Short mmCIF file of C-alpha atoms and ligand atoms in Angstrom, two decimals:
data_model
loop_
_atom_site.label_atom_id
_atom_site.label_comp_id
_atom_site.label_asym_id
_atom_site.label_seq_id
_atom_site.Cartn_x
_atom_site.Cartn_y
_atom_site.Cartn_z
CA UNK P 1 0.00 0.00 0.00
CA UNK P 2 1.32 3.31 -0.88
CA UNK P 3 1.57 6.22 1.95
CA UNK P 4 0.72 9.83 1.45
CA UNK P 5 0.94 12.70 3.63
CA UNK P 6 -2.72 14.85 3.67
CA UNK P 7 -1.25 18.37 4.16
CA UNK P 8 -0.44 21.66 2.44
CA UNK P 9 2.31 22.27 4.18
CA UNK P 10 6.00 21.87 2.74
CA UNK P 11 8.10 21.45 5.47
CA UNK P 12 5.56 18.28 6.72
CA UNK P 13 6.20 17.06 3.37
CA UNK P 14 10.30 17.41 3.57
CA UNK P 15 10.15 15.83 6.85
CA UNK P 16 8.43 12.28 6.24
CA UNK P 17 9.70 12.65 2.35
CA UNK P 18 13.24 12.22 4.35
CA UNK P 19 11.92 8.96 5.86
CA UNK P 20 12.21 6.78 2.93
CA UNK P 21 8.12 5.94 3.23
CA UNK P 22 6.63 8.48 1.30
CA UNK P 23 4.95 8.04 -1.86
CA UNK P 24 2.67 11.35 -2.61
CA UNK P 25 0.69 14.27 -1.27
CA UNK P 26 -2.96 15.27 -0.95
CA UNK P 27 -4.14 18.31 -0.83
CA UNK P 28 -7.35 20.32 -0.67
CA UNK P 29 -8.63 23.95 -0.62
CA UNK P 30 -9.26 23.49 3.23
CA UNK P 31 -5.96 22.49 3.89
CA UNK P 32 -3.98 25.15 1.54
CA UNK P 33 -6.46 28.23 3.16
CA UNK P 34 -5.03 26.81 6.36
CA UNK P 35 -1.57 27.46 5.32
CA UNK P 36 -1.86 30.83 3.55
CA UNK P 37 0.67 30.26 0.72
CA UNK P 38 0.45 30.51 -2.71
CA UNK P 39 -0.87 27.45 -4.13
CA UNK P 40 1.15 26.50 -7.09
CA UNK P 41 4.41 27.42 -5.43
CA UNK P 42 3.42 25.25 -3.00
CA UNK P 43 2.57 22.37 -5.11
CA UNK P 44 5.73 22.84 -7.39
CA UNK P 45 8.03 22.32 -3.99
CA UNK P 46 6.05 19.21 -3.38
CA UNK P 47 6.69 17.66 -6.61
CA UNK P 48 10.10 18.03 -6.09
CA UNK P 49 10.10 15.93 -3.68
CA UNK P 50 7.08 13.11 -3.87
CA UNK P 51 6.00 11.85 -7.74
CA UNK P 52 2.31 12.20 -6.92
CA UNK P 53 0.46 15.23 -5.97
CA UNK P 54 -3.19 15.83 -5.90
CA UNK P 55 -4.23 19.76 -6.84
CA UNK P 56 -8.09 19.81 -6.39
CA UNK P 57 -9.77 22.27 -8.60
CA UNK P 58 -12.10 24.90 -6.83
CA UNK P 59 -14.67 25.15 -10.27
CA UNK P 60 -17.63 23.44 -10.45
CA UNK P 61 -18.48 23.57 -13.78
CA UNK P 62 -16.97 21.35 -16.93
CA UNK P 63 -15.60 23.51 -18.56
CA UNK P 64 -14.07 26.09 -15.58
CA UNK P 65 -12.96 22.26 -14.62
CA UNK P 66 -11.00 21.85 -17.62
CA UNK P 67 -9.50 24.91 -17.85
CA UNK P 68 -7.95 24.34 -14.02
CA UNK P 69 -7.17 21.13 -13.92
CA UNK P 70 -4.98 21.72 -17.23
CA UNK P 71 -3.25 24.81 -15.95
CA UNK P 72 -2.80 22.44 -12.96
CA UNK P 73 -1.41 19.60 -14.74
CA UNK P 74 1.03 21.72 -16.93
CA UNK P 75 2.92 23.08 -13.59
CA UNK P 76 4.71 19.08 -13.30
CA UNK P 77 4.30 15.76 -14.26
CA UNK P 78 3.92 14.63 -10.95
CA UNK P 79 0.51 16.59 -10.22
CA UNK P 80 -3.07 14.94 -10.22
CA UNK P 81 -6.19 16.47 -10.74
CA UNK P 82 -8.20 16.35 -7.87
CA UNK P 83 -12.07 16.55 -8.96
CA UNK P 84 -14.86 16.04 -6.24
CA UNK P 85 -17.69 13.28 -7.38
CA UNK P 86 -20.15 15.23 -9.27
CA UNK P 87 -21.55 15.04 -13.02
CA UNK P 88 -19.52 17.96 -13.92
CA UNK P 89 -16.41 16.16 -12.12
CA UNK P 90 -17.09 12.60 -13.52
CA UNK P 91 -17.43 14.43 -17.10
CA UNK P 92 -14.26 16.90 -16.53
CA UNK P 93 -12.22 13.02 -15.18
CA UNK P 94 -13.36 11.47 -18.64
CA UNK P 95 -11.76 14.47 -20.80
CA UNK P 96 -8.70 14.74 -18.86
CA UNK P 97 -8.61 10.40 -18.76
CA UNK P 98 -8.75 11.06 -22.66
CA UNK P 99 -6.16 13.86 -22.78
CA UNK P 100 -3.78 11.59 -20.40
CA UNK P 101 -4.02 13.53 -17.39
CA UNK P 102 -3.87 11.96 -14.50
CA UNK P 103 -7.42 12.15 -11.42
CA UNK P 104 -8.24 11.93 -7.80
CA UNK P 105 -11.96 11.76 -7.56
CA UNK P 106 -12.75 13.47 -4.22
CA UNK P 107 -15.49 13.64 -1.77
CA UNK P 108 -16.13 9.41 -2.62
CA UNK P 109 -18.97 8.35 -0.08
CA UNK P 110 -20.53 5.53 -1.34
CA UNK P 111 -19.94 2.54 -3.68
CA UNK P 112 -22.04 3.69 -6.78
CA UNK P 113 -19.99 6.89 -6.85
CA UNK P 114 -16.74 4.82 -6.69
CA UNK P 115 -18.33 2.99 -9.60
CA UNK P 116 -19.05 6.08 -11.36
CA UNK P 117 -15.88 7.25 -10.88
CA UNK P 118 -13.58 4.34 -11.89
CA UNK P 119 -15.90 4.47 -14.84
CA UNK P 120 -15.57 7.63 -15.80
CA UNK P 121 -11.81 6.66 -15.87
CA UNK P 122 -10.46 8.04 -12.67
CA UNK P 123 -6.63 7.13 -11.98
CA UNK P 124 -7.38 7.06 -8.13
CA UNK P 125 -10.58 7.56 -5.69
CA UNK P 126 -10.89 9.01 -2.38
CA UNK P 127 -13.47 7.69 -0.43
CA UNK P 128 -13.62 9.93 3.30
CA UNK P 129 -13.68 7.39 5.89
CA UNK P 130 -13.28 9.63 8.66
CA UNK P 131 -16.23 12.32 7.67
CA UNK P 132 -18.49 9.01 7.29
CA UNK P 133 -17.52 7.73 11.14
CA UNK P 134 -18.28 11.10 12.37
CA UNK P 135 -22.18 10.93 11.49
CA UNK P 136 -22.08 7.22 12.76
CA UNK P 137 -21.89 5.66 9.48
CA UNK P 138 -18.88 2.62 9.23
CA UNK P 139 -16.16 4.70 6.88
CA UNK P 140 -13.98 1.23 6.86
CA UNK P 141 -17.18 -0.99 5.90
CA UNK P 142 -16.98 1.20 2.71
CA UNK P 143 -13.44 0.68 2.02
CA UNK P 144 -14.74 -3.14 2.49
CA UNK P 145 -17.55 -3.05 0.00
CA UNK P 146 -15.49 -0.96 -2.49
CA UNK P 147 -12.41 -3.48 -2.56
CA UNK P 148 -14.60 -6.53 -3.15
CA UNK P 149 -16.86 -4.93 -6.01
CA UNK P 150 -12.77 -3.86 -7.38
CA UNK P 151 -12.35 -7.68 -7.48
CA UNK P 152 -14.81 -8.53 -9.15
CA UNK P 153 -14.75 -5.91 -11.77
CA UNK P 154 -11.18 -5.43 -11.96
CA UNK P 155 -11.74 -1.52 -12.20
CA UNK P 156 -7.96 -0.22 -12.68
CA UNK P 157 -8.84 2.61 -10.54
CA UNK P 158 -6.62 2.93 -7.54
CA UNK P 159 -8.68 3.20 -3.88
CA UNK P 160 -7.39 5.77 -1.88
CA UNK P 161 -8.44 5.76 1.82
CA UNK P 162 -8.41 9.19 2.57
CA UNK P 163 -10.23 11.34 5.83
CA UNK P 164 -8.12 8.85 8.37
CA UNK P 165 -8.10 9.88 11.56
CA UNK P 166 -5.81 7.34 14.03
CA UNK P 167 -2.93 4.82 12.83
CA UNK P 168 -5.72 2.21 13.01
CA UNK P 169 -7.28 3.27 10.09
CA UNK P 170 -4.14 2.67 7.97
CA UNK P 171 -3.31 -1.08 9.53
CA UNK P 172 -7.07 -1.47 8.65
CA UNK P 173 -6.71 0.05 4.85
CA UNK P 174 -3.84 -2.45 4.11
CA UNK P 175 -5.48 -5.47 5.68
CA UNK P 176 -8.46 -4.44 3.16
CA UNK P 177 -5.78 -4.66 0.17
CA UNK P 178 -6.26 -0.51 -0.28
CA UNK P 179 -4.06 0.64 -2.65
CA UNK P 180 -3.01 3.83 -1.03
CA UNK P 181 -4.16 5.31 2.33
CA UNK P 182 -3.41 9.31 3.00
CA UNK P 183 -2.92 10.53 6.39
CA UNK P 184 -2.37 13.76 8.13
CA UNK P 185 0.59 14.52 9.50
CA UNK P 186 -0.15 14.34 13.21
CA UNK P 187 -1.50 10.67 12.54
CA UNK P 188 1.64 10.24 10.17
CA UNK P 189 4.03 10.98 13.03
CA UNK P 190 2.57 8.53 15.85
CA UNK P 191 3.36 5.90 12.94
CA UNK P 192 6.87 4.60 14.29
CA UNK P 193 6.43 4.97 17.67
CA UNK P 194 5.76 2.15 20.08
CA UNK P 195 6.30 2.73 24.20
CA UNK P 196 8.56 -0.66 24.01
CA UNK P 197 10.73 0.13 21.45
CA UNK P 198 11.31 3.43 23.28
CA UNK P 199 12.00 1.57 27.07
CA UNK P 200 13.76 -1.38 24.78
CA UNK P 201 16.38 1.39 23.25
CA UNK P 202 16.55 2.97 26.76
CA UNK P 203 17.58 -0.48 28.37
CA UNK P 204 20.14 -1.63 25.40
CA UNK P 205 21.91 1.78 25.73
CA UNK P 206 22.14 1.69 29.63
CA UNK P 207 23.21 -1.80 29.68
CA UNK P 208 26.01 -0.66 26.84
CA UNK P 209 27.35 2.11 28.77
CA UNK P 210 27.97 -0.71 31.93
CA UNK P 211 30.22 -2.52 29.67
CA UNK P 212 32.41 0.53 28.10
CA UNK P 213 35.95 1.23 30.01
O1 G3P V 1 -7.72 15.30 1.74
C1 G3P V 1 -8.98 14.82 1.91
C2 G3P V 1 -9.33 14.21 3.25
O2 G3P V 1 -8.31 13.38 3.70
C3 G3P V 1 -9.84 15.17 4.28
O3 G3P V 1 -9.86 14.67 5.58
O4 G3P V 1 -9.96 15.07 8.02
O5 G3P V 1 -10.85 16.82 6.47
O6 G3P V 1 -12.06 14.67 6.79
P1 G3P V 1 -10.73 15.34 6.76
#
């Protein structure tokens, strides 16, 4: 399963980028607002340093769509059109499918708009887990239904779990066969750390130190 970091922000980016474990970035308007910079900057620094980056366009019409998404595509090859799950999206993620440029279908809450979607030839889909726990609905039961309708159908559309909200949600997204789960970098961060490796470390170094002269 591929990892990416759900943030706006570049130094996050440069920091988990260093790990070794980070294949791409999501972003959306709510997150770049949050950070105040300008946005294509912003995305251009990211590319430099992950080879996938979602840019989410703000229209809502085809054609504004369009327009967006291909200014947004000509900044780097490693940016993806982020379009949220409407008719104007799924027609704006056929024409850019047909003019090779790459799509993240956004705002996924159900399986017939992940159908829709992979359809409409969407390179990856992000259905919001977290947003569908938080009105008591069961955000991993979709990831669930979604990866066994992708096995039967063999849809080439990559499932991207996105709105997690604890590390759980990412051992959970794997053990579904997920191909990619994004996750904020407060979540991202908790990732390597376990209590016993910490106290394990702690004892192998003091024990070391008894031994040196
Ligand atoms: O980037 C899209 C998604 O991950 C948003 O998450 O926490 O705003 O529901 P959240």
């Amino acid at each position: 399963m591929k990892l990416f970091l759900d943030t706006a922000n570049v130094e996050q980016v440069k920091e988990i980028a260093a790990w070794g474990v980070l294949d791409g970035v999501t972003t959306n308007p709510s997150l770049v607002a949050k950070e105040g910079k300008d946005f294509e900057e912003t995305v251009m620094a990211m590319c430099d340093l992950v080879p996938c980056v979602s840019a989410q366009v703000t229209a809502t019409d085809f054609d504004n769509m369009v327009m967006q998404g291909k200014e947004y595509a000509s900044w780097h090859k490693h940016v993806v059109v982020k379009v949220p799950m409407t008719t104007e999206g799924l027609k704006a993620i056929h024409h850019f499918t047909n003019h090779g440029i790459k799509t993240n279908t956004t705002l996924v809450f159900s399986v017939p708009q992940a159908i829709l979607a992979a359809k409409a030839g969407a390179t990856m889909i992000s259905p919001f887990i977290g947003r569908l726990d938080d009105i008591g609905e069961d955000g991993m039961g979709l990831i669930e239904e979604i990866m066994e309708a992708w096995q039967w159908n063999r849809f080439k559309t990559e499932v991207l779990v996105a709105s997690t909200r604890h590390p759980r949600h990412i051992v959970e997204a794997a053990m579904l066969g997920a191909h990619i789960c994004t996750v904020p970098y407060e979540v991202f961060k908790k990732l390597p750390m376990h209590p016993l490796t910490d106290s394990g470390l702690e004892k192998f170094l003091s024990d070391w130190k008894k031994v040196q002269k």
